[in-house]
Amino acid sequence: MGPLEGKVALITGASAPQGIGRAIAERLAQDGAAVVVTDREGLCRIDGQDRRTPDLLDELARAVESRGGRALAVKLDVTRPEEIAACLDQTQAAFGAVDILVNNAGSLAGSDNFLSTTPGQWQASFEVNLLGPMMLTQAVIPLMQRQGGGRIVNIGSTGSLGAEAGFGAYTTMKHGLTGLSKTIAAEFGVDGILCNTVCPGFIATDMHNAANLRLAGENSIPVEEMKRRRYANVALRDAGLPADVANAVAYLAGPQANYVTGINLPVTGGVPCGI
Ligand code: NAP
């Protein structure tokens, strides 16, 4: 029996096969939780083919079930209040609770050199990286209060703690996300709700690979050279894996973190830059 047996976990942004959200869902399911895997409707390019995210989520849910777990795939754009309400209704109908919320959905879109960033890009980054998690958390907390507690894990970034040139909107929103986590921790500890931020560094996902490509293009250097330069400040000199982040989430969602709330947990391979 796993440490999360009987718990229900909702994870946002979980469709990408190489993504952190999927790794978190698989890890929490492995620990015994029923998982509600969600993402916005769209296309994901895999091996040169466009795949629909609802199909990818269904495949993830079936994979969890084939290993004896419980899973539900639900469409959820975290910037849409009506989808948040519908998702929680479906979750309640299927599993009767939400014990663990992982606000994983995020986007680098709109990140640019600061002087080039438009108000529209800033707004779009705010909506997915900060407003969405805020709205979903606001909707989930009353359920957790009625249940007598819960865990919320927000997926921040080293951009929650420090800054790298060229990611102004993302960095600002991810800093805000740690403020959200600390606020929830302070306000709802009394209800048994614990809230923490996991701060991944360089994790080899599609999002990270796309950022490496963009920076390599902007600097007119090969992507391998770009990676070497970016990882030069990482003590372990390499990017991490989605499973490394999932392990940190499993810890914060589980009984070993019963007295841990309001923290930032870096999963970075050792990044200095003052954080
Ligand atoms: P990813 O594969 O792109 O996963 C992010 C997921 O969030 C995607 O499926 C994306 O869908 C989805 N999403 C975007 N906007 C959404 C919305 N409005 N509603 C619901 N879902 C939405 O990237 P990842 O690398 O696994 O990132 C996961 C989290 O880790 C993010 O919060 C990211 O900021 C954070 N992180 C990643 C790294 C890294 O190096 N990879 C480092 C630090 C932090 P679309 O594909 O349609 O946009």
PDB file of N, CA and C in Angstrom, residues 7 98-100 141 143-151 188 191-194:
ATOM      1  N   LYS A   7      -6.122   8.775  -1.435  1.00  0.00           N
ATOM      2  CA  LYS A   7      -6.105  10.216  -1.742  1.00  0.00           C
ATOM      3  C   LYS A   7      -6.454  10.446  -3.205  1.00  0.00           C
ATOM      4  N   VAL A  98     -10.935  16.151  -3.396  1.00  0.00           N
ATOM      5  CA  VAL A  98      -9.631  16.580  -3.944  1.00  0.00           C
ATOM      6  C   VAL A  98      -8.709  16.757  -2.736  1.00  0.00           C
ATOM      7  N   ASP A  99      -7.769  15.852  -2.570  1.00  0.00           N
ATOM      8  CA  ASP A  99      -6.862  15.918  -1.429  1.00  0.00           C
ATOM      9  C   ASP A  99      -5.564  16.623  -1.770  1.00  0.00           C
ATOM     10  N   ILE A 100      -5.184  16.539  -3.048  1.00  0.00           N
ATOM     11  CA  ILE A 100      -3.891  17.087  -3.484  1.00  0.00           C
ATOM     12  C   ILE A 100      -4.124  17.863  -4.786  1.00  0.00           C
ATOM     13  N   ILE A 141      -9.892  25.092  -2.315  1.00  0.00           N
ATOM     14  CA  ILE A 141      -9.732  25.227  -0.862  1.00  0.00           C
ATOM     15  C   ILE A 141     -11.026  24.936  -0.076  1.00  0.00           C
ATOM     16  N   LEU A 143     -13.310  22.872  -0.720  1.00  0.00           N
ATOM     17  CA  LEU A 143     -13.464  21.411  -0.700  1.00  0.00           C
ATOM     18  C   LEU A 143     -12.507  20.812   0.328  1.00  0.00           C
ATOM     19  N   MET A 144     -11.266  21.295   0.328  1.00  0.00           N
ATOM     20  CA  MET A 144     -10.276  20.783   1.288  1.00  0.00           C
ATOM     21  C   MET A 144     -10.672  21.136   2.716  1.00  0.00           C
ATOM     22  N   GLN A 145     -11.234  22.333   2.890  1.00  0.00           N
ATOM     23  CA  GLN A 145     -11.659  22.723   4.247  1.00  0.00           C
ATOM     24  C   GLN A 145     -12.736  21.758   4.751  1.00  0.00           C
ATOM     25  N   ARG A 146     -13.679  21.414   3.864  1.00  0.00           N
ATOM     26  CA  ARG A 146     -14.751  20.481   4.272  1.00  0.00           C
ATOM     27  C   ARG A 146     -14.192  19.091   4.567  1.00  0.00           C
ATOM     28  N   GLN A 147     -13.111  18.732   3.852  1.00  0.00           N
ATOM     29  CA  GLN A 147     -12.512  17.407   4.046  1.00  0.00           C
ATOM     30  C   GLN A 147     -11.586  17.368   5.275  1.00  0.00           C
ATOM     31  N   GLY A 148     -11.265  18.549   5.811  1.00  0.00           N
ATOM     32  CA  GLY A 148     -10.371  18.585   6.984  1.00  0.00           C
ATOM     33  C   GLY A 148      -8.903  18.714   6.620  1.00  0.00           C
ATOM     34  N   GLY A 149      -8.601  19.102   5.387  1.00  0.00           N
ATOM     35  CA  GLY A 149      -7.203  19.367   5.033  1.00  0.00           C
ATOM     36  C   GLY A 149      -6.890  19.012   3.600  1.00  0.00           C
ATOM     37  N   GLY A 150      -5.647  19.270   3.220  1.00  0.00           N
ATOM     38  CA  GLY A 150      -5.219  18.947   1.855  1.00  0.00           C
ATOM     39  C   GLY A 150      -3.823  19.465   1.613  1.00  0.00           C
ATOM     40  N   ARG A 151      -3.316  19.150   0.447  1.00  0.00           N
ATOM     41  CA  ARG A 151      -1.976  19.585   0.049  1.00  0.00           C
ATOM     42  C   ARG A 151      -2.064  20.313  -1.288  1.00  0.00           C
ATOM     43  N   PHE A 188      -4.288  29.123   5.561  1.00  0.00           N
ATOM     44  CA  PHE A 188      -5.096  27.903   5.662  1.00  0.00           C
ATOM     45  C   PHE A 188      -4.409  26.757   6.396  1.00  0.00           C
ATOM     46  N   ASP A 191      -6.603  25.138   8.767  1.00  0.00           N
ATOM     47  CA  ASP A 191      -7.553  24.144   8.230  1.00  0.00           C
ATOM     48  C   ASP A 191      -6.851  22.845   7.832  1.00  0.00           C
ATOM     49  N   GLY A 192      -5.567  22.733   8.131  1.00  0.00           N
ATOM     50  CA  GLY A 192      -4.832  21.524   7.756  1.00  0.00           C
ATOM     51  C   GLY A 192      -4.446  21.495   6.292  1.00  0.00           C
ATOM     52  N   ILE A 193      -4.443  22.676   5.653  1.00  0.00           N
ATOM     53  CA  ILE A 193      -4.051  22.752   4.239  1.00  0.00           C
ATOM     54  C   ILE A 193      -2.610  23.252   4.168  1.00  0.00           C
ATOM     55  N   LEU A 194      -1.747  22.440   3.576  1.00  0.00           N
ATOM     56  CA  LEU A 194      -0.326  22.765   3.443  1.00  0.00           C
ATOM     57  C   LEU A 194      -0.049  23.146   1.997  1.00  0.00           C
TER      58      LEU A 194
END
